[in-house]
Amino acid sequence: MPDYDTARERFSWQEARAELAGLPGGGLNIAHEAVDRHAAGPGADVVALRFLGKRGEVREITYAELKRETDRFANVLQTLGVERGERVFALSGRVPELYVAALGTLKHGSVFSPLFSAFGPEPIEQRLRLGDARVLVTTPALYRRKVAQLRERLPGLAHVLLVGEEAEIADIPGVEDFRRLMGLADDSYEIVATAAEDMALLHFTSGTTGMPKGATHVHEAVVAHRATGRIVLDLHPEDVFWCTADPGWVTGTSYGIIAPLTLGVTAVVDEAEFDADRWYGILQDQGVTVWYTAPTALRMLMRIGAEVAHEYDLSALRFIASVGEPLNPEVVVWGEEAFGMAVHDNWWQTETGGIMIANYRAMEVRPGSMGRPLPGIEAAVARRDAEGGPALRGDGGLELTESPEEPGELVLRPGWPSMFRGYLGEEERYRRCFAGGWYLTGDLVRRDAEGYFWFVGRGDDVIKAAGHLIGPFEVESTLLEHAAVAEAAVIGMPDQVAGESVKAFVALKPGHEPDEELRRELLGFARRKLGPAVAPREIEFVAGVPRNRSGKIMRRLLKARELGLPEGDVSTLEGGS
Ligand code: ATP
Ligand code: MG
């Protein structure tokens, strides 16, 4: 991107679309753009995916090999009699077969839906049922522990393909051997002539605010994946890219698989979970140039200190981006100290399918801001009515905020390629996401005079105290600036006078005592920085704050527990299920 304003002026989705290859016989298919296009060109022998196994083993797959493997899987689905548009689920760790299954499914014209492997039987059943799963790819261990017991309740699940040892699989009734079927399948397949609007992916939301929703996406989404990979993540063919998200969440698919492959880069996949030394080691040893990660991980690295980062040779690294949760300014600044560069926050959600608001390489980073809308995306801030719904003008349009800094709901003009096309089985809920010609994101933001967006909070989490609208993130960010604070989560408590009052849950860094003195100090610290109207009235020390598996704080759970209300859906809770 030369500079933001020029890029915005010049950008058009038609041109972004024209950069794609398209299927030889017409039509559009994500896997063709991600794999076959490169396999047929000079990039064929470039490593597409480099898998780092839990025990240090490395497996590289070139674009040419990935074409053959994904062709095989498409043939497997064909042989099994799976129909176009039917759902193929995966429940697995980050192993090569997961990626092959994802892309092979898209080639076959069926719909891919990834599940996070740490889910328990109940969330798995819910999602398989809602998605009307026809095929499930998983492992013997996961199958035994979590799926076998569900089989008779899921009569539509015709095929379970297990990735593992032949002998072990042979002992399990009602399943098929993934590798055996792949061995029998031909390694050449003509991609089904999918149309741009054919359904390709089914992604469940993180369940932060309630029951997860199944958002559907179409092949056309690849236009946005590729464009954002280039514009926001600045990916070029020679890059080594590491997206740390699991494909069980939309980030791990849109940016862990599709975007980097469409741009012909080498994508690193780590099978293991977070570990500071391991992660720094990967950045160094793999020569990662572009790194896409999340605030929680960055905060954990920050906690052990920038000196640790300096022990590694991270000279290849040239761009760091973050998504999923608000990125507190302190982390952006710490990035400079640890890596010599700012962390670039960006914002999007399962429903948007790709990055919508971002800090770009060519633009000054304002720590704490999510940045500016993607070229091609029109974003605005809309007023809410007393019930929290969109405030409508007489002519049915949305009432947008007029002055900079006035908080309101972030709304986007529909029509970008990776926009979700529905919530599976919830037509009405989908319709309610649109009003006055805009898509309502459910997140509250402010926009400053230069057009940078600042996250205030999720619509459901925002606190109203004595006429003030308080975003939990602002309060949490301030608490995180205190040397003793490791994690903070903030909710509104009912208050007879003010409507709501702010309560903070604080987890301390090692070496700090959760005593009265520290509580008073933190209350005073927050008060000085935020003012009495916004600062927490109450602080409770906790061992940790509840997060879901994609790392987001589940404030609704804290609130339910505080008020003695039912906890609601906790299927995505970290350490739960
Ligand atoms: P559910 O919709 O089921 O409650 P969820 O909204 O957490 O779950 P996702 O689609 O995975 O599910 O997450 C998107 C949300 O994450 C956004 O709507 C926003 O609230 C939050 N988010 C993502 N990126 C950022 C960011 N950079 N800054 C602040 N919040 C972010
Ligand atoms: Mg959401």
Coordinates of C-alpha atoms and ligand atoms in Angstrom, one line a residue:
M1 CA 0.0 0.0 0.0
P2 CA 1.5 3.3 -1.0
D3 CA -0.4 5.5 1.4
Y4 CA -3.8 4.9 2.9
D5 CA -5.8 7.6 1.1
T6 CA -4.5 6.7 -2.3
A7 CA -5.1 3.0 -1.7
R8 CA -8.6 3.7 -0.7
E9 CA -9.2 5.8 -3.8
R10 CA -7.8 3.2 -6.2
F11 CA -9.2 0.1 -4.7
S12 CA -12.1 -1.7 -6.2
W13 CA -13.4 -5.2 -5.4
Q14 CA -13.8 -5.8 -9.2
E15 CA -10.1 -5.4 -9.6
A16 CA -9.3 -7.5 -6.6
R17 CA -11.5 -10.1 -8.2
A18 CA -9.8 -9.8 -11.5
E19 CA -6.5 -10.7 -9.9
L20 CA -7.8 -14.2 -9.2
A21 CA -7.3 -17.0 -11.7
G22 CA -10.9 -18.3 -11.8
L23 CA -11.6 -21.9 -12.7
P24 CA -10.4 -22.9 -16.2
G25 CA -14.0 -23.6 -17.3
G26 CA -15.5 -20.6 -15.5
G27 CA -16.6 -20.4 -11.9
L28 CA -14.6 -19.7 -8.7
N29 CA -13.1 -22.1 -6.2
I30 CA -11.1 -21.2 -3.1
A31 CA -8.9 -24.2 -3.4
H32 CA -8.0 -23.5 -7.0
E33 CA -6.8 -20.0 -6.0
A34 CA -5.0 -21.4 -3.0
V35 CA -3.4 -24.5 -4.5
D36 CA -3.8 -25.4 -8.1
R37 CA -3.0 -22.0 -9.4
H38 CA 0.5 -22.2 -7.9
A39 CA 1.0 -25.8 -8.6
A40 CA 0.6 -25.1 -12.3
G41 CA 3.1 -22.2 -12.3
P42 CA 6.6 -21.3 -11.2
G43 CA 5.6 -21.6 -7.5
A44 CA 4.9 -25.4 -7.8
D45 CA 8.0 -26.4 -5.8
V46 CA 7.7 -23.7 -3.1
V47 CA 6.8 -25.0 0.3
A48 CA 3.2 -24.2 0.9
L49 CA 2.9 -25.5 4.4
R50 CA 5.6 -26.3 6.9
F51 CA 4.3 -28.3 9.8
L52 CA 6.1 -28.3 13.1
G53 CA 5.1 -31.4 15.0
K54 CA 4.8 -31.5 18.8
R55 CA 8.0 -33.5 19.1
G56 CA 10.2 -31.4 16.8
E57 CA 9.5 -33.3 13.6
V58 CA 9.1 -31.1 10.5
R59 CA 7.0 -31.9 7.4
E60 CA 7.0 -29.7 4.4
I61 CA 4.4 -29.8 1.6
T62 CA 5.0 -28.0 -1.6
Y63 CA 2.2 -26.5 -3.7
A64 CA 2.6 -29.3 -6.2
E65 CA 2.3 -32.0 -3.5
L66 CA -0.6 -30.1 -1.9
K67 CA -2.4 -30.2 -5.2
R68 CA -2.0 -34.0 -5.4
E69 CA -3.0 -34.6 -1.8
T70 CA -6.1 -32.4 -2.0
D71 CA -7.0 -33.9 -5.3
R72 CA -6.9 -37.3 -3.6
F73 CA -9.1 -36.2 -0.8
A74 CA -11.7 -34.8 -3.3
N75 CA -11.6 -38.2 -5.0
V76 CA -12.2 -39.8 -1.6
L77 CA -15.3 -37.8 -1.0
Q78 CA -16.4 -38.6 -4.6
T79 CA -16.0 -42.3 -4.0
L80 CA -17.9 -42.1 -0.7
G81 CA -20.8 -40.6 -2.6
V82 CA -20.7 -37.3 -0.7
E83 CA -22.8 -34.7 -2.6
R84 CA -21.9 -31.2 -3.5
G85 CA -23.0 -28.8 -0.8
E86 CA -22.9 -31.4 2.0
R87 CA -20.9 -30.7 5.1
V88 CA -17.5 -32.2 5.9
F89 CA -16.4 -31.5 9.4
A90 CA -12.9 -31.8 10.9
L91 CA -12.1 -32.3 14.6
S92 CA -8.3 -32.5 14.8
G93 CA -5.2 -30.9 16.0
R94 CA -3.1 -28.9 13.5
V95 CA -1.8 -31.8 11.4
P96 CA -1.3 -32.0 7.6
E97 CA -4.5 -34.1 7.1
L98 CA -6.7 -31.3 8.5
Y99 CA -5.4 -28.9 5.9
V100 CA -5.6 -31.4 3.1
A101 CA -9.2 -32.2 4.1
A102 CA -10.1 -28.5 4.2
L103 CA -8.9 -27.8 0.7
G104 CA -9.9 -31.1 -0.8
T105 CA -13.4 -30.6 0.5
L106 CA -13.6 -27.2 -1.3
K107 CA -12.4 -28.8 -4.5
H108 CA -15.1 -31.3 -4.3
G109 CA -17.7 -28.6 -3.9
S110 CA -18.8 -29.7 -0.5
V111 CA -18.7 -27.4 2.6
F112 CA -15.9 -27.5 5.1
S113 CA -16.5 -26.9 8.8
P114 CA -13.6 -27.0 11.3
L115 CA -14.1 -27.8 15.0
F116 CA -11.6 -27.0 17.7
S117 CA -10.1 -30.3 18.9
A118 CA -10.5 -29.4 22.6
F119 CA -14.2 -29.3 22.4
G120 CA -16.1 -31.8 24.6
P121 CA -18.8 -34.2 23.3
E122 CA -21.7 -31.7 23.9
P123 CA -20.4 -28.8 21.8
I124 CA -19.3 -31.3 19.1
E125 CA -22.7 -32.8 19.0
Q126 CA -24.5 -29.4 18.8
R127 CA -22.3 -28.3 15.9
L128 CA -22.5 -31.6 14.0
R129 CA -26.2 -31.5 14.4
L130 CA -26.7 -27.9 13.4
G131 CA -24.4 -28.3 10.4
D132 CA -26.0 -31.6 9.4
A133 CA -22.6 -33.3 9.1
R134 CA -22.2 -35.9 6.5
V135 CA -18.5 -36.6 7.0
L136 CA -16.2 -36.2 10.0
V137 CA -12.4 -36.3 9.8
T138 CA -10.8 -36.9 13.2
T139 CA -8.4 -39.1 15.1
P140 CA -8.8 -42.5 16.9
A141 CA -8.3 -40.9 20.3
L142 CA -10.7 -38.0 19.7
Y143 CA -13.2 -40.3 18.2
R144 CA -13.1 -42.7 21.2
R145 CA -13.3 -40.0 23.8
K146 CA -15.8 -37.7 22.2
V147 CA -17.6 -38.9 19.2
A148 CA -18.3 -42.7 19.5
Q149 CA -21.0 -42.0 22.1
L150 CA -22.8 -39.6 19.8
R151 CA -23.0 -41.8 16.7
E152 CA -26.4 -43.2 17.1
R153 CA -27.9 -39.8 17.7
L154 CA -26.4 -38.5 14.5
P155 CA -27.8 -40.7 11.8
G156 CA -26.9 -38.3 9.0
L157 CA -23.2 -38.7 9.8
A158 CA -22.5 -41.3 7.2
H159 CA -18.7 -41.4 7.2
V160 CA -16.1 -41.0 10.0
L161 CA -12.6 -41.0 8.6
L162 CA -9.8 -41.5 11.2
V163 CA -6.3 -40.3 10.8
G164 CA -4.0 -42.6 12.7
E165 CA -2.4 -46.1 12.9
E166 CA -4.0 -48.7 10.7
A167 CA -4.2 -51.4 13.4
E168 CA -5.8 -49.1 15.9
I169 CA -8.4 -48.0 13.4
A170 CA -9.2 -51.5 12.3
D171 CA -10.4 -52.2 15.8
I172 CA -13.0 -49.4 15.9
P173 CA -16.4 -50.2 14.4
G174 CA -18.2 -47.8 12.0
V175 CA -15.2 -45.8 10.9
E176 CA -12.9 -45.7 7.9
D177 CA -9.2 -45.2 7.6
F178 CA -8.3 -41.8 6.2
R179 CA -4.9 -42.8 5.0
R180 CA -6.0 -46.1 3.4
L181 CA -8.7 -44.3 1.4
M182 CA -6.2 -41.6 0.4
G183 CA -3.8 -44.4 -0.8
L184 CA -6.5 -45.9 -3.0
A185 CA -7.6 -42.5 -4.4
D186 CA -6.3 -41.0 -7.7
D187 CA -4.1 -38.0 -7.2
S188 CA -5.7 -36.0 -10.0
Y189 CA -9.1 -34.4 -9.8
E190 CA -11.0 -31.9 -11.8
I191 CA -12.3 -29.3 -9.4
V192 CA -16.1 -29.0 -9.4
A193 CA -17.3 -25.9 -11.2
T194 CA -18.4 -24.0 -8.1
A195 CA -20.0 -20.7 -8.6
A196 CA -18.8 -17.6 -6.6
E197 CA -22.0 -17.8 -4.5
D198 CA -21.8 -21.5 -3.6
M199 CA -21.4 -22.2 0.0
A200 CA -17.8 -23.1 0.9
L201 CA -17.3 -22.8 4.7
L202 CA -19.3 -23.1 7.8
H203 CA -17.7 -21.3 10.8
F204 CA -19.0 -21.3 14.3
T205 CA -18.5 -18.0 16.3
S206 CA -16.5 -18.1 19.5
G207 CA -19.6 -18.1 21.8
T208 CA -18.3 -15.2 23.8
T209 CA -21.7 -13.6 24.1
G210 CA -24.0 -16.6 24.0
M211 CA -24.7 -19.7 22.0
P212 CA -22.3 -20.0 19.0
K213 CA -23.8 -19.2 15.7
G214 CA -23.0 -21.0 12.5
A215 CA -22.0 -18.4 9.9
T216 CA -21.9 -19.6 6.3
H217 CA -19.4 -18.3 3.7
V218 CA -19.1 -18.7 0.0
H219 CA -16.3 -19.3 -2.5
E220 CA -16.3 -15.6 -3.4
A221 CA -14.8 -14.9 0.1
V222 CA -11.4 -15.8 -1.4
V223 CA -11.4 -12.3 -3.1
A224 CA -11.3 -10.7 0.4
H225 CA -8.9 -13.3 1.9
R226 CA -6.3 -12.6 -0.8
A227 CA -6.8 -8.8 -0.9
T228 CA -6.5 -8.5 2.9
G229 CA -3.5 -10.9 2.9
R230 CA -1.8 -8.4 0.7
I231 CA -3.1 -5.1 1.9
V232 CA -3.1 -5.7 5.6
L233 CA -0.6 -8.5 6.2
D234 CA 1.7 -7.3 3.4
L235 CA 2.3 -10.9 2.2
H236 CA 4.6 -11.5 -0.7
P237 CA 5.6 -14.8 -2.3
E238 CA 9.0 -14.9 -0.5
D239 CA 7.4 -14.5 2.9
V240 CA 7.4 -17.0 5.7
F241 CA 4.1 -16.4 7.4
W242 CA 3.0 -17.7 10.8
C243 CA -0.7 -17.3 11.9
T244 CA -0.9 -18.8 15.4
A245 CA -4.7 -19.3 15.4
D246 CA -6.3 -22.8 15.3
P247 CA -8.4 -23.5 12.2
G248 CA -11.2 -24.3 14.6
W249 CA -11.7 -20.5 14.6
V250 CA -12.2 -18.4 11.6
T251 CA -8.8 -16.7 11.8
G252 CA -7.1 -20.1 11.6
T253 CA -8.9 -20.8 8.3
S254 CA -9.1 -17.4 6.6
Y255 CA -5.5 -16.5 7.5
G256 CA -4.0 -19.8 8.7
I257 CA -4.9 -21.5 5.4
I258 CA -6.5 -19.5 2.6
A259 CA -5.0 -16.0 2.5
P260 CA -1.3 -17.0 2.6
L261 CA -1.7 -19.8 0.1
T262 CA -3.6 -17.6 -2.4
L263 CA -0.5 -15.4 -2.3
G264 CA 1.9 -18.3 -2.7
V265 CA 3.8 -17.8 0.5
T266 CA 5.2 -20.5 2.9
A267 CA 2.8 -20.8 5.9
V268 CA 4.2 -22.3 9.1
V269 CA 1.9 -24.4 11.2
D270 CA 2.7 -25.3 14.8
E271 CA 1.0 -28.3 16.2
A272 CA 1.8 -27.5 19.8
E273 CA 0.2 -25.0 22.1
F274 CA 1.6 -21.7 23.4
D275 CA 5.0 -21.8 25.0
A276 CA 7.2 -18.7 25.2
D277 CA 10.5 -20.4 24.4
R278 CA 9.0 -22.5 21.7
W279 CA 7.3 -19.5 20.0
Y280 CA 10.5 -17.4 20.1
G281 CA 12.3 -20.4 18.7
I282 CA 9.9 -20.8 15.8
L283 CA 10.1 -17.1 15.0
Q284 CA 13.9 -17.4 14.9
D285 CA 14.5 -20.9 13.4
Q286 CA 11.8 -20.7 10.7
G287 CA 12.8 -17.2 9.7
V288 CA 9.2 -15.9 10.1
T289 CA 8.8 -12.6 8.3
V290 CA 5.2 -11.9 9.0
W291 CA 3.5 -13.0 12.2
Y292 CA -0.2 -12.9 12.9
T293 CA -1.1 -13.5 16.5
A294 CA -3.4 -12.5 19.4
P295 CA -3.3 -10.1 22.3
T296 CA -3.4 -12.9 25.0
A297 CA -0.2 -14.5 23.6
L298 CA 1.5 -11.1 23.3
R299 CA 0.6 -10.3 26.9
M300 CA 2.0 -13.6 28.0
L301 CA 5.3 -12.8 26.2
M302 CA 5.3 -9.4 27.7
R303 CA 4.9 -10.7 31.1
I304 CA 8.3 -12.6 30.9
G305 CA 10.0 -9.5 29.6
A306 CA 11.5 -8.0 26.5
E307 CA 15.0 -9.4 27.4
V308 CA 13.8 -12.9 26.5
A309 CA 13.0 -11.7 23.0
H310 CA 16.4 -10.2 22.7
E311 CA 18.0 -13.6 23.3
Y312 CA 16.8 -14.7 19.9
D313 CA 17.7 -13.7 16.4
L314 CA 14.5 -12.3 15.1
S315 CA 16.0 -10.3 12.3
A316 CA 13.8 -11.9 9.6
L317 CA 10.7 -10.6 11.2
R318 CA 9.3 -7.5 9.5
F319 CA 5.6 -7.3 10.4
I320 CA 3.5 -8.2 13.4
A321 CA -0.3 -8.1 13.4
S322 CA -2.8 -9.0 16.1
V323 CA -6.5 -9.8 16.2
G324 CA -9.3 -11.3 18.3
E325 CA -9.5 -9.0 21.3
P326 CA -8.7 -5.4 22.0
L327 CA -4.9 -4.8 22.0
N328 CA -4.0 -2.6 24.9
P329 CA -1.7 0.2 24.0
E330 CA 1.0 -1.1 26.4
V331 CA 1.5 -4.1 24.2
V332 CA 1.9 -2.1 21.1
V333 CA 4.6 0.0 22.8
W334 CA 6.2 -3.2 24.2
G335 CA 6.4 -4.6 20.7
E336 CA 8.8 -1.7 19.8
E337 CA 11.0 -2.6 22.7
A338 CA 11.0 -6.4 22.2
F339 CA 10.9 -6.6 18.4
G340 CA 11.8 -3.1 17.2
M341 CA 8.4 -2.7 15.6
A342 CA 4.8 -1.9 16.6
V343 CA 2.2 -4.6 16.8
H344 CA -0.5 -3.8 14.2
D345 CA -4.0 -4.4 15.6
N346 CA -6.8 -5.3 13.3
W347 CA -10.5 -6.0 13.7
W348 CA -13.0 -8.4 12.2
Q349 CA -15.4 -11.2 13.2
T350 CA -16.6 -14.6 12.0
E351 CA -19.4 -12.9 10.2
T352 CA -17.1 -10.6 8.2
G353 CA -15.0 -13.5 7.0
G354 CA -11.9 -11.3 6.7
I355 CA -10.1 -8.3 8.1
M356 CA -12.3 -5.1 8.0
I357 CA -10.4 -2.5 10.0
A358 CA -6.7 -2.4 10.4
N359 CA -3.4 -0.6 11.1
Y360 CA -1.4 -0.8 7.9
R361 CA 2.3 -1.0 7.4
A362 CA 2.2 2.4 5.5
M363 CA 0.3 4.1 8.3
E364 CA 1.3 5.5 11.7
V365 CA 0.1 3.1 14.4
R366 CA -2.0 4.8 17.1
P367 CA -1.5 2.5 20.1
G368 CA -4.9 1.3 21.3
S369 CA -6.7 1.9 18.0
M370 CA -7.9 -0.8 15.6
G371 CA -6.9 1.4 12.7
R372 CA -8.9 2.4 9.6
P373 CA -11.3 0.6 7.4
L374 CA -10.0 -1.6 4.6
P375 CA -10.0 0.0 1.2
G376 CA -13.3 -1.2 -0.3
I377 CA -15.0 -1.2 3.1
E378 CA -17.3 1.6 4.3
A379 CA -17.6 1.7 8.0
A380 CA -19.5 4.1 10.2
V381 CA -20.6 4.6 13.8
A382 CA -24.3 4.4 14.5
R383 CA -26.3 5.6 17.4
R384 CA -28.2 3.2 19.5
D385 CA -31.7 3.6 20.9
A386 CA -32.7 3.2 24.5
E387 CA -33.0 -0.6 24.1
G388 CA -29.6 -0.9 22.5
G389 CA -31.1 -1.4 19.0
P390 CA -30.1 0.8 16.1
A391 CA -31.5 4.3 16.2
L392 CA -33.4 4.9 12.9
R393 CA -34.1 8.1 11.2
G394 CA -37.5 9.0 9.8
D395 CA -36.6 7.8 6.4
G396 CA -35.6 4.4 7.7
G397 CA -31.8 5.0 7.5
L398 CA -29.5 4.7 10.4
E399 CA -28.8 7.7 12.6
L400 CA -25.0 8.0 12.5
T401 CA -22.9 9.8 15.0
E402 CA -21.9 13.3 14.0
S403 CA -19.0 14.3 16.2
P404 CA -15.8 12.4 16.4
E405 CA -15.4 10.5 19.6
E406 CA -19.1 9.9 20.1
P407 CA -19.4 6.2 20.8
G408 CA -21.8 4.0 18.9
E409 CA -22.2 0.7 17.1
L410 CA -19.8 -0.2 14.4
V411 CA -21.7 -0.7 11.2
L412 CA -20.4 -1.8 7.8
R413 CA -22.0 -1.3 4.3
P414 CA -22.9 -4.8 3.1
G415 CA -21.6 -6.2 -0.1
W416 CA -17.9 -7.2 0.5
P417 CA -17.0 -10.7 -0.8
S418 CA -16.4 -12.5 2.5
M419 CA -19.5 -11.3 4.2
F420 CA -21.4 -14.2 5.8
R421 CA -24.5 -15.3 3.8
G422 CA -26.5 -16.5 6.8
Y423 CA -26.6 -18.1 10.3
L424 CA -27.3 -21.7 9.6
G425 CA -30.9 -22.5 10.8
E426 CA -31.4 -19.0 12.1
E427 CA -32.9 -16.9 9.3
E428 CA -34.5 -14.4 11.7
R429 CA -31.3 -13.8 13.7
Y430 CA -29.4 -13.1 10.4
R431 CA -32.0 -10.6 9.3
R432 CA -31.7 -8.8 12.6
C433 CA -28.1 -8.1 11.8
F434 CA -29.1 -5.6 9.1
A435 CA -30.9 -2.2 9.4
G436 CA -31.1 0.9 7.3
G437 CA -28.8 -0.5 4.7
W438 CA -26.0 -1.4 7.1
Y439 CA -24.6 -4.6 8.7
L440 CA -24.7 -4.2 12.5
T441 CA -21.5 -5.7 14.1
G442 CA -22.7 -5.6 17.7
D443 CA -19.4 -3.9 18.8
L444 CA -19.2 -0.4 20.1
V445 CA -16.5 1.9 18.9
R446 CA -15.4 5.5 18.6
R447 CA -13.9 7.2 15.5
D448 CA -11.5 10.0 16.0
A449 CA -11.2 13.0 13.7
E450 CA -8.6 11.3 11.4
G451 CA -10.9 8.3 10.9
Y452 CA -9.1 5.8 13.2
F453 CA -11.5 3.5 15.0
W454 CA -11.2 2.7 18.7
F455 CA -12.8 -0.3 20.3
V456 CA -15.1 0.5 23.2
G457 CA -16.6 -2.9 24.0
R458 CA -19.0 -5.5 22.8
G459 CA -22.6 -4.1 22.8
D460 CA -23.5 -6.6 25.4
D461 CA -20.6 -5.8 27.7
V462 CA -20.8 -2.1 27.8
I463 CA -21.5 -0.5 31.1
K464 CA -23.8 2.4 31.7
A465 CA -22.9 4.2 34.9
A466 CA -24.5 7.5 35.9
G467 CA -25.1 8.5 32.3
H468 CA -21.6 7.5 31.1
L469 CA -21.1 4.8 28.6
I470 CA -18.1 2.8 29.8
G471 CA -16.2 0.3 27.7
P472 CA -14.7 -2.5 29.8
F473 CA -11.6 -2.5 27.5
E474 CA -10.7 1.1 28.5
V475 CA -10.8 0.2 32.2
E476 CA -9.0 -3.2 31.7
S477 CA -6.3 -1.5 29.6
T478 CA -5.6 1.0 32.4
L479 CA -5.4 -1.7 35.1
L480 CA -3.0 -3.6 32.9
E481 CA -0.6 -0.7 33.0
H482 CA -0.1 -1.3 36.7
A483 CA 3.0 -3.3 37.3
A484 CA 1.3 -5.9 39.5
V485 CA -1.6 -6.7 37.1
A486 CA -1.4 -9.7 34.8
E487 CA -5.0 -9.9 33.7
A488 CA -8.1 -7.8 34.2
A489 CA -11.8 -8.2 33.3
V490 CA -14.4 -5.6 34.0
I491 CA -18.2 -5.8 34.2
G492 CA -21.1 -3.6 35.2
M493 CA -22.9 -4.4 38.5
P494 CA -26.5 -3.3 39.1
D495 CA -26.4 -0.1 41.2
Q496 CA -29.5 1.6 42.6
V497 CA -28.2 5.1 42.1
A498 CA -25.9 5.0 39.1
G499 CA -27.7 2.3 37.1
E500 CA -24.5 0.3 37.0
S501 CA -21.2 0.5 38.7
V502 CA -17.9 -0.9 37.5
K503 CA -16.4 -4.0 39.0
A504 CA -13.0 -5.3 38.1
F505 CA -11.6 -8.8 38.4
V506 CA -7.8 -8.8 38.6
A507 CA -5.3 -11.5 38.4
L508 CA -1.8 -10.6 39.7
K509 CA 1.6 -11.3 38.3
P510 CA 3.8 -13.7 40.3
G511 CA 5.4 -12.0 43.4
H512 CA 2.4 -9.8 44.2
E513 CA 0.1 -10.4 47.2
P514 CA -3.6 -9.9 46.8
D515 CA -4.0 -7.9 49.9
E516 CA -6.0 -4.8 51.0
E517 CA -3.1 -2.5 50.5
L518 CA -2.7 -3.5 46.8
R519 CA -6.5 -3.3 46.3
R520 CA -6.5 0.3 47.6
E521 CA -3.5 1.1 45.5
L522 CA -5.2 -0.2 42.3
L523 CA -8.4 1.6 43.0
G524 CA -6.5 4.8 43.5
F525 CA -4.3 4.1 40.4
A526 CA -7.4 3.6 38.2
R527 CA -9.2 6.6 39.7
R528 CA -6.3 8.9 38.9
K529 CA -6.0 7.7 35.3
L530 CA -9.7 7.3 34.5
G531 CA -11.5 9.7 36.8
P532 CA -14.1 8.7 39.4
A533 CA -16.9 8.2 37.0
V534 CA -15.2 5.5 35.0
A535 CA -12.8 3.9 37.5
P536 CA -13.9 0.6 39.1
R537 CA -15.7 0.9 42.4
E538 CA -14.8 -2.6 43.4
I539 CA -11.9 -4.9 42.7
E540 CA -11.8 -8.6 43.3
F541 CA -8.6 -10.6 43.1
V542 CA -8.9 -13.8 41.1
A543 CA -6.5 -16.5 40.0
G544 CA -7.3 -15.9 36.3
V545 CA -10.2 -14.5 34.2
P546 CA -12.5 -16.9 32.3
R547 CA -11.6 -16.9 28.6
N548 CA -13.0 -19.0 25.8
R549 CA -10.8 -21.1 23.6
S550 CA -10.1 -18.4 21.2
G551 CA -8.7 -16.3 24.0
K552 CA -11.6 -13.9 24.6
I553 CA -12.7 -12.8 28.0
M554 CA -16.2 -14.1 28.8
R555 CA -17.5 -11.2 30.8
R556 CA -21.1 -12.5 30.6
L557 CA -19.9 -15.5 32.6
L558 CA -18.4 -13.3 35.3
K559 CA -21.6 -11.4 35.4
A560 CA -23.8 -14.4 35.6
R561 CA -21.7 -15.8 38.5
E562 CA -21.8 -12.5 40.3
L563 CA -25.5 -12.2 40.0
G564 CA -26.3 -15.9 40.6
L565 CA -27.8 -16.3 37.2
P566 CA -27.6 -19.3 34.9
E567 CA -24.2 -19.4 33.1
G568 CA -25.6 -20.1 29.7
D569 CA -23.6 -21.8 27.0
V570 CA -20.1 -22.5 28.2
S571 CA -19.1 -24.9 25.4
T572 CA -16.2 -22.7 24.3
L573 CA -14.9 -21.9 27.8
E574 CA -11.1 -22.6 28.1
G575 CA -10.6 -25.4 30.6
G576 CA -14.3 -26.2 30.5
S577 CA -16.2 -29.0 28.6
Ligands
ATP1 P1 -20.0 -14.7 19.7 O1 -20.4 -13.9 18.5 O2 -20.4 -16.2 19.6 O3 -20.4 -14.1 20.9 P2 -17.4 -13.8 19.2 O4 -18.0 -12.5 18.7 O5 -16.3 -13.7 20.2 O6 -18.4 -14.8 19.7 P3 -15.7 -14.1 16.9 O7 -16.4 -13.9 15.6 O8 -14.6 -15.1 16.9 O9 -16.8 -14.5 17.9 O10 -15.0 -12.8 17.4 C1 -15.3 -11.5 16.9 C2 -15.3 -10.5 17.9 O11 -14.0 -10.4 18.6 C3 -15.5 -9.1 17.4 O12 -16.9 -8.8 17.2 C4 -15.0 -8.3 18.6 O13 -15.9 -8.2 19.7 C5 -13.8 -9.1 19.0 N1 -12.6 -8.6 18.3 C6 -11.9 -9.1 17.3 N2 -10.9 -8.4 16.9 C7 -10.8 -7.3 17.8 C8 -9.9 -6.2 17.9 N3 -8.9 -6.0 17.2 N4 -10.2 -5.4 19.0 C9 -11.3 -5.5 19.7 N5 -12.1 -6.6 19.7 C10 -11.9 -7.5 18.7
MG2 MG -19.8 -12.2 17.7

